[in-house]
Structure formats: structure tokens, C-alpha cells
Coordinates of C-alpha atoms and ligand atoms in Angstrom, one line a residue:
M166 CA -62.5 87.4 -32.0
S167 CA -62.9 84.1 -30.5
S168 CA -61.9 83.3 -27.0
K169 CA -59.9 80.2 -26.3
P170 CA -62.0 77.4 -24.9
K171 CA -61.2 76.7 -21.3
N172 CA -59.3 73.6 -20.9
T173 CA -60.4 71.9 -17.7
G174 CA -59.1 68.5 -18.7
G175 CA -55.5 69.4 -18.1
P176 CA -55.4 69.4 -14.3
L177 CA -57.7 66.3 -14.3
V178 CA -55.4 64.3 -16.4
I179 CA -52.5 65.4 -14.2
T180 CA -54.3 64.3 -11.1
F181 CA -55.3 61.0 -12.7
S182 CA -51.8 60.5 -13.8
F183 CA -50.6 61.0 -10.2
V184 CA -53.2 58.6 -8.9
L185 CA -52.3 56.1 -11.5
I186 CA -48.6 56.5 -10.9
G187 CA -49.3 56.2 -7.2
M188 CA -51.3 53.1 -7.6
L189 CA -48.7 51.6 -10.0
A190 CA -45.9 52.5 -7.6
F191 CA -47.9 51.0 -4.7
G192 CA -48.6 48.0 -6.8
F193 CA -45.0 47.5 -7.7
T194 CA -43.8 47.8 -4.1
G195 CA -46.5 45.4 -3.2
L196 CA -45.4 43.0 -5.9
A197 CA -41.8 43.5 -5.0
K198 CA -42.6 42.8 -1.4
T199 CA -44.5 39.6 -2.3
A200 CA -41.6 38.5 -4.5
K201 CA -39.2 39.2 -1.7
D202 CA -41.3 37.3 0.8
S203 CA -41.6 34.3 -1.4
Y204 CA -37.9 34.5 -2.2
A205 CA -37.2 34.5 1.5
K206 CA -39.6 31.6 2.0
N207 CA -38.0 29.6 -0.8
Q208 CA -34.6 30.4 0.5
S209 CA -35.5 29.2 4.0
E210 CA -37.1 26.1 2.5
I211 CA -33.9 25.5 0.6
T212 CA -31.8 25.9 3.7
R213 CA -34.1 23.6 5.6
L214 CA -33.8 20.9 2.9
Q215 CA -30.0 21.4 2.7
D216 CA -29.8 21.0 6.5
A217 CA -31.9 17.9 6.4
Q218 CA -29.7 16.5 3.6
K219 CA -26.6 17.4 5.6
L220 CA -28.0 15.6 8.7
E221 CA -29.0 12.6 6.6
L222 CA -25.5 12.4 5.1
Q223 CA -23.9 12.9 8.4
S224 CA -25.9 10.1 10.0
R225 CA -25.2 7.9 7.0
S226 CA -21.4 8.5 7.2
E227 CA -21.5 7.9 11.0
K228 CA -23.3 4.6 10.4
A229 CA -20.8 3.7 7.7
K230 CA -17.9 4.7 10.1
A231 CA -19.4 2.5 12.9
A232 CA -19.8 -0.4 10.5
I233 CA -16.2 0.0 9.4
A234 CA -14.9 0.2 13.0
Q235 CA -16.9 -2.9 13.9
K236 CA -15.5 -4.8 10.9
A237 CA -12.0 -3.7 11.8
E238 CA -12.5 -4.9 15.4
L239 CA -13.8 -8.3 14.2
K240 CA -10.8 -8.6 11.9
A241 CA -8.4 -7.6 14.7
Q242 CA -9.9 -10.2 16.9
A243 CA -9.6 -12.9 14.2
A244 CA -6.0 -11.7 13.5
S245 CA -5.1 -11.6 17.2
P246 CA -2.1 -13.9 17.9
V247 CA -3.9 -15.2 20.9
A248 CA -7.4 -15.7 19.4
G249 CA -8.8 -19.0 20.7
A250 CA -6.0 -19.4 23.3
N251 CA -6.6 -21.3 26.5
V252 CA -5.4 -19.0 29.3
E253 CA -5.8 -21.8 31.9
I254 CA -3.4 -24.1 30.1
G255 CA -1.1 -21.0 29.6
K256 CA -1.2 -20.4 33.3
A257 CA -0.1 -24.0 34.0
K258 CA 2.7 -23.6 31.4
Y259 CA 3.8 -20.4 33.0
M260 CA 4.8 -22.2 36.3
L261 CA 8.2 -23.0 34.9
C262 CA 8.6 -19.5 33.3
A263 CA 7.9 -17.9 36.7
T264 CA 11.1 -19.4 38.2
C265 CA 13.1 -17.0 36.0
H266 CA 10.6 -14.3 35.0
G267 CA 8.8 -13.9 38.4
P268 CA 5.2 -14.9 39.3
N269 CA 3.8 -11.6 38.0
G270 CA 6.1 -11.4 34.9
E271 CA 8.2 -8.8 36.6
G272 CA 11.6 -10.3 35.6
M273 CA 14.5 -11.1 37.9
T274 CA 17.5 -8.9 38.3
A275 CA 19.7 -11.7 39.6
L276 CA 19.1 -13.7 36.4
K277 CA 19.1 -10.7 34.1
S278 CA 15.8 -11.9 32.8
P279 CA 13.4 -9.4 31.4
A280 CA 9.9 -8.5 32.6
L281 CA 7.3 -10.0 30.3
A282 CA 4.2 -8.3 31.7
G283 CA 2.8 -5.6 29.4
Q284 CA 4.6 -7.0 26.3
S285 CA 2.5 -7.7 23.1
A286 CA 1.6 -11.3 22.5
E287 CA 2.7 -11.1 18.9
Y288 CA 6.2 -10.1 20.1
I289 CA 6.4 -12.7 22.8
I290 CA 5.4 -15.5 20.5
R291 CA 7.9 -14.4 17.8
Q292 CA 10.8 -14.3 20.4
L293 CA 9.8 -17.8 21.6
Q294 CA 10.0 -19.0 18.1
Y295 CA 13.4 -17.4 17.7
F296 CA 14.7 -19.0 20.8
K297 CA 13.3 -22.4 19.7
H298 CA 14.8 -22.2 16.3
G299 CA 18.2 -20.9 17.2
V300 CA 17.8 -17.3 16.0
R301 CA 18.3 -16.2 19.6
G302 CA 20.3 -17.8 22.3
A303 CA 22.2 -20.3 20.2
D304 CA 25.7 -19.3 21.3
P305 CA 26.4 -19.4 25.1
A306 CA 29.8 -17.8 24.5
K307 CA 28.3 -14.6 23.1
D308 CA 24.8 -14.8 24.7
M309 CA 24.8 -16.3 28.2
Q310 CA 21.3 -15.1 29.1
G311 CA 19.8 -16.1 25.7
S312 CA 21.3 -19.6 26.0
M313 CA 19.5 -20.0 29.4
M314 CA 16.2 -19.1 27.7
A315 CA 16.6 -21.2 24.5
P316 CA 16.0 -24.7 26.1
M317 CA 12.8 -23.4 27.6
A318 CA 11.4 -22.4 24.3
K319 CA 12.4 -25.7 22.7
M320 CA 9.9 -27.4 25.1
L321 CA 7.0 -25.4 23.8
S322 CA 4.7 -26.3 20.9
D323 CA 3.0 -23.6 18.9
D324 CA -0.2 -24.0 20.9
D325 CA 1.8 -23.8 24.2
M326 CA 3.3 -20.5 23.0
T327 CA -0.1 -19.0 22.2
N328 CA -1.5 -20.2 25.5
V329 CA 1.4 -18.9 27.6
A330 CA 1.4 -15.6 25.7
A331 CA -2.3 -15.2 26.5
Y332 CA -1.6 -15.8 30.1
I333 CA 1.3 -13.4 30.2
G334 CA -1.2 -10.8 28.8
T335 CA -3.0 -11.0 32.2
L336 CA 0.2 -10.3 34.3
T337 CA 1.0 -6.8 35.7
G338 CA 4.4 -7.2 37.4
K339 CA 6.6 -4.1 37.3
A340 CA 10.2 -4.3 36.0
Q341 CA 13.0 -3.7 38.6
H342 CA 16.1 -1.7 37.6
T343 CA 19.8 -1.8 38.5
L344 CA 21.5 0.9 36.5
T345 CA 21.9 4.7 36.5
G346 CA 22.1 7.0 33.6
D347 CA 21.4 10.6 32.4
A348 CA 17.7 10.5 31.5
N349 CA 17.9 14.0 29.9
A350 CA 20.7 13.0 27.5
G351 CA 18.7 9.8 26.8
K352 CA 15.6 11.8 26.0
A353 CA 17.4 13.5 23.1
K354 CA 18.6 10.2 21.8
Y355 CA 15.1 8.7 22.1
M356 CA 13.7 10.9 19.3
L357 CA 14.9 8.4 16.7
C358 CA 13.6 5.4 18.7
A359 CA 10.2 7.0 18.9
T360 CA 9.7 6.6 15.2
C361 CA 9.5 2.8 15.6
H362 CA 8.7 2.3 19.3
G363 CA 6.2 5.1 19.7
P364 CA 6.7 8.5 21.6
N365 CA 5.9 6.8 24.9
G366 CA 7.8 3.6 24.3
E367 CA 4.5 1.8 23.8
G368 CA 5.6 -0.3 20.8
M369 CA 4.0 -0.2 17.3
P370 CA 2.1 -3.2 16.1
A371 CA 2.5 -2.0 12.5
M372 CA 6.3 -2.0 12.9
K373 CA 6.2 -5.2 14.9
S374 CA 8.3 -3.4 17.5
P375 CA 8.1 -4.3 21.2
G376 CA 6.9 -2.0 24.0
L377 CA 10.0 -0.8 26.0
T378 CA 8.4 0.8 29.0
N379 CA 8.2 -2.3 31.3
L380 CA 11.7 -3.6 30.4
P381 CA 14.4 -3.5 33.1
D382 CA 17.2 -1.0 32.3
Y383 CA 19.9 -3.8 32.4
Y384 CA 17.9 -5.7 29.8
I385 CA 17.5 -2.7 27.5
V386 CA 21.3 -2.2 27.6
S387 CA 22.1 -5.9 27.1
Q388 CA 19.8 -6.1 24.1
L389 CA 21.2 -2.9 22.5
Q390 CA 24.7 -4.5 22.9
N391 CA 23.4 -7.7 21.4
F392 CA 22.1 -5.8 18.4
K393 CA 25.2 -3.7 18.1
H394 CA 27.5 -6.7 18.1
G395 CA 25.6 -8.9 15.8
V396 CA 24.3 -11.3 18.5
R397 CA 20.7 -10.3 17.5
G398 CA 19.4 -9.0 14.1
A399 CA 22.5 -10.0 12.0
D400 CA 20.5 -12.2 9.6
P401 CA 17.6 -10.4 7.8
A402 CA 16.5 -13.8 6.2
K403 CA 15.9 -15.3 9.7
D404 CA 15.1 -12.1 11.7
M405 CA 13.5 -9.4 9.6
Q406 CA 12.6 -7.2 12.6
G407 CA 15.9 -7.7 14.4
S408 CA 17.7 -6.5 11.3
M409 CA 15.7 -3.3 11.3
M410 CA 16.8 -2.7 14.9
A411 CA 20.5 -3.6 14.6
P412 CA 21.6 -0.5 12.6
M413 CA 20.0 1.7 15.3
A414 CA 22.1 0.1 18.0
K415 CA 25.3 0.4 16.0
M416 CA 24.9 4.2 16.2
L417 CA 25.0 4.1 20.1
S418 CA 27.9 4.3 22.5
E419 CA 27.8 2.4 25.9
E420 CA 27.0 5.7 27.5
D421 CA 24.1 6.4 25.1
M422 CA 22.6 3.0 25.9
K423 CA 22.6 3.7 29.7
N424 CA 21.1 7.1 29.1
L425 CA 18.4 5.8 26.9
A426 CA 17.5 3.1 29.4
A427 CA 17.3 5.8 32.1
Y428 CA 15.0 7.9 30.0
I429 CA 12.8 4.9 28.9
K430 CA 12.3 4.1 32.6
T431 CA 10.6 7.5 33.0
L432 CA 8.0 6.6 30.4
A433 CA 6.7 3.7 32.5
K434 CA 3.1 4.2 33.6
Ligands
HEC83 C1 16.2 -20.5 33.3 C2 15.5 -19.2 33.4 C3 14.4 -19.0 32.4 C4 13.2 -19.7 32.3 C5 12.8 -20.9 33.0 C6 12.5 -19.0 31.3 N1 13.2 -17.9 30.8 FE1 12.5 -16.6 29.4 N2 14.3 -15.6 29.5 C7 15.3 -15.9 30.4 C8 16.4 -15.0 30.2 C9 17.7 -14.9 31.0 C10 16.0 -14.1 29.1 C11 16.8 -13.0 28.5 C12 17.5 -13.5 27.3 C13 18.4 -12.4 26.7 O1 19.0 -11.6 27.5 O2 18.6 -12.4 25.5 C14 14.7 -14.6 28.7 C15 14.0 -14.0 27.7 C16 12.7 -14.3 27.4 C17 11.9 -13.7 26.3 C18 12.3 -12.5 25.5 C19 11.7 -11.3 26.0 C20 12.0 -10.0 25.2 O3 11.6 -9.0 25.7 O4 12.7 -10.1 24.2 C21 10.7 -14.3 26.4 C22 9.5 -13.9 25.5 C23 10.7 -15.3 27.4 N3 11.9 -15.3 28.0 C24 9.6 -16.1 27.7 C25 9.7 -17.2 28.6 C26 8.6 -18.1 28.8 C27 7.2 -18.0 28.1 C28 9.0 -19.1 29.6 C29 8.3 -20.3 30.1 C30 7.9 -21.2 29.1 C31 10.4 -18.7 30.0 N4 10.8 -17.5 29.3 C32 11.2 -19.4 30.8 C33 15.3 -16.9 31.3 C34 14.3 -17.9 31.5
HEC84 C1 13.5 1.2 12.3 C2 12.7 0.9 13.4 C3 13.3 0.9 14.8 C4 14.0 2.0 15.4 C5 14.3 3.3 14.8 C6 14.4 1.5 16.7 N1 14.0 0.2 16.9 FE1 14.2 -0.9 18.5 N2 13.3 -2.5 17.6 C7 12.7 -2.5 16.4 C8 12.1 -3.7 16.1 C9 11.3 -4.1 14.9 C10 12.4 -4.6 17.2 C11 12.1 -6.1 17.4 C12 13.2 -7.0 17.0 C13 12.8 -8.4 17.0 O1 11.7 -8.7 16.8 O2 13.7 -9.2 17.4 C14 13.2 -3.8 18.2 C15 13.7 -4.2 19.4 C16 14.3 -3.4 20.3 C17 14.7 -3.8 21.6 C18 14.6 -5.2 22.2 C19 13.4 -5.3 23.2 C20 13.2 -6.7 23.8 O3 12.2 -6.9 24.5 O4 14.0 -7.6 23.5 C21 15.1 -2.7 22.3 C22 15.7 -2.7 23.7 C23 15.0 -1.6 21.4 N3 14.5 -2.0 20.2 C24 15.4 -0.3 21.7 C25 15.5 0.7 20.8 C26 16.1 2.0 21.0 C27 16.6 2.4 22.4 C28 16.0 2.7 19.9 C29 16.6 4.1 19.6 C30 18.0 4.2 19.7 C31 15.4 1.9 18.9 N4 15.1 0.7 19.5 C32 15.1 2.2 17.6 C33 12.6 -1.4 15.6 C34 13.3 -0.2 15.8

């Protein structure tokens, strides 16, 4: 009979295995932790680089924007209808105009002349050309006021017009009014006008439309009548802008015109 040899290696192997497994497991968690740490570090480095890149792009696009804005401003200055005008000569020329348009460009109710203060130079020069060349004010029977103005424009050279428009740009007279109307009813009608004259009646350079806010109410009504009855804006070949305005006036009744003028008055600053 032989007795089984005692196997003492078993428990030892098991213990070793546990230690080994323990060490491996510890090693793995350690490795995993290092990997996680370095991943986090990489990630934060990537975010930092991305942020830096974003900032760089932002500052580049801001610089580009500023450069574009500056270019646009220079272009606008060069394209300004009164670039290089002589305001002093314009002031001397305005002496005559003041007799009918007031010393501060406020207009005169007695003569039914409009205020000129606050109007764009581009628009003033264009209207002076129209009066000079018979597009406006050629027919005293249909257009009494316009025929008072026409001879004044005929005395002006192109340079005179630029200079006087530049001087008018310095005037701040406020229009006087003589009519009454329903401003609320006018407000609803104004919705359409706003598409070309701006929501606050400020005028839109892109549409070559005039500002309306410093026009006397009697003048607004008289011009709407002129457009409606073909005194202004009847000939697109001579008066492109006027022919855009004429169809609008044809949709208005006398009542509408007064109400519109009453509302436009409320837009004045
Ligand atoms: C004799 C009076 C008189 C004189 C002087 C006069 N104007 Fe006028 N002007 C008028 C009247 C009246 C009107 C309105 C015409 C109309 O109802 O169509 C007018 C209209 C205008 C308009 C059109 C404004 C608009 O909103 O459409 C301009 C611009 C203008 N005048 C500029 C001048 C300038 C610049 C001078 C000086 C060189 C001048 N006027 C001298 C009486 C005058
Ligand atoms: C499609 C664009 C357009 C619409 C819409 C429009 N207008 Fe005009 N309006 C113009 C233009 C452009 C002129 C300038 C005409 C010219 O140069 O002779 C003008 C001129 C005028 C004038 C003459 C101002 C002056 O100083 O002589 C008055 C008043 C006027 N508009 C009022 C109105 C009213 C009120 C409405 C709404 C019922 C209206 N407009 C709708 C484009 C428009």
C-alpha cells in the first residue's frame, strides 16, 4: 500500500495565482488610469488649441470686417453727392433760397414751399436738376408752386447745386404744418409707404427715396396730388424715381393723403 504523496504545491499555486491576478489587476487599473489621464490631458490640449484657433479666426474675421467697413466708408465718402463741395459758397447761394425756404430751411407756409432741412443731398440735387430741365415746374397752370421754383434752379450750375446742397445739410429748421387729419387711419396706410421711405419716414438711399419726416403736411398732400394727377412722375424716361412713386399716389383718396400727412408728422424727431 502506498500512501498518496502530500501535495503542498496546490495551495501555493493558488496563492501565487491570486497575487499574480491581484498584481495584474492592479497593473491594469494603473495602466487604465494612466491612459485615462493622458487622454484627458490630450483632450484638454485639443480644446486649448481649438479655443486658440477659434480666437485667432475670430480676430482675423473682425480685422477683415473692420477693413471692409473702412473701405465702404471711403467709398461712400467718394460717392457722396457733396464730396468736395464748398459749404461757404453754398451758404452765399442759399441767401436767395432763404427768401422762400426760410433761413433755417424750415419752409414757408404762406408760399407753400417745403422745408429743405434734413433732406438728403442726393435728393435735393436731383430735384434741382428736374426743376432746371423742365421735369418739374414747367407748367404754371397745373403746378403753380413748382413754376415758382423752376426759375431759381435755372440760375444754378452743377457746382452751385452741390455747394448749396452741402450747406442745406447743415440746416436744422423744423417744418410748420397747416392741415389736420386722422393719424391712426394714416398709420395703416403708411405700411406700404414704409417699404420705400423706411418705417420711420427716414428715406432709403438705395431706393433714392426722400425722407418725409421734416416735410410740411400741406407739401406732402400737394406732392401726392401731383403724382396722382401726372404732374410729377408721368415720364419714366425723364423721371425714373417719380414714376416709381406715381402709382402709389394713384391708390390714394384726398382723405388718405391728409391722414398720411397727419401720421408722417408724428414720425418727426
Ligand atoms: C420764389 C420762391 C422760391 C425760391 C427763391 C426758391 N424756392 Fe425752392 N421751392 C419753392 C417752392 C414753392 C417749392 C415747392 C414746389 C412744389 O410744390 O412742387 C420749392 C421746391 C424746392 C425743392 C424741392 C424739395 C422737395 O422736397 O421736393 C428744392 C430742392 C428747392 N426748392 C430748393 C431750392 C433752392 C436750393 C433754392 C435756392 C437756390 C430755392 N429752392 C429757391 C420756392 C422757392
Ligand atoms: C416703390 C417705392 C415707393 C413707395 C411704395 C412709395 N414711395 Fe413715395 N417716393 C418714392 C420715390 C423714389 C420718390 C422720389 C421721387 C423723385 O425723385 O422725384 C418718392 C417721393 C415721394 C414724395 C415727394 C417728397 C418730396 O420731397 O417732394 C412724397 C410726399 C412721397 N413719396 C410719399 C409717399 C407716401 C405717402 C407713400 C405711401 C402711400 C409712398 N410715398 C410710397 C418711392 C416710393
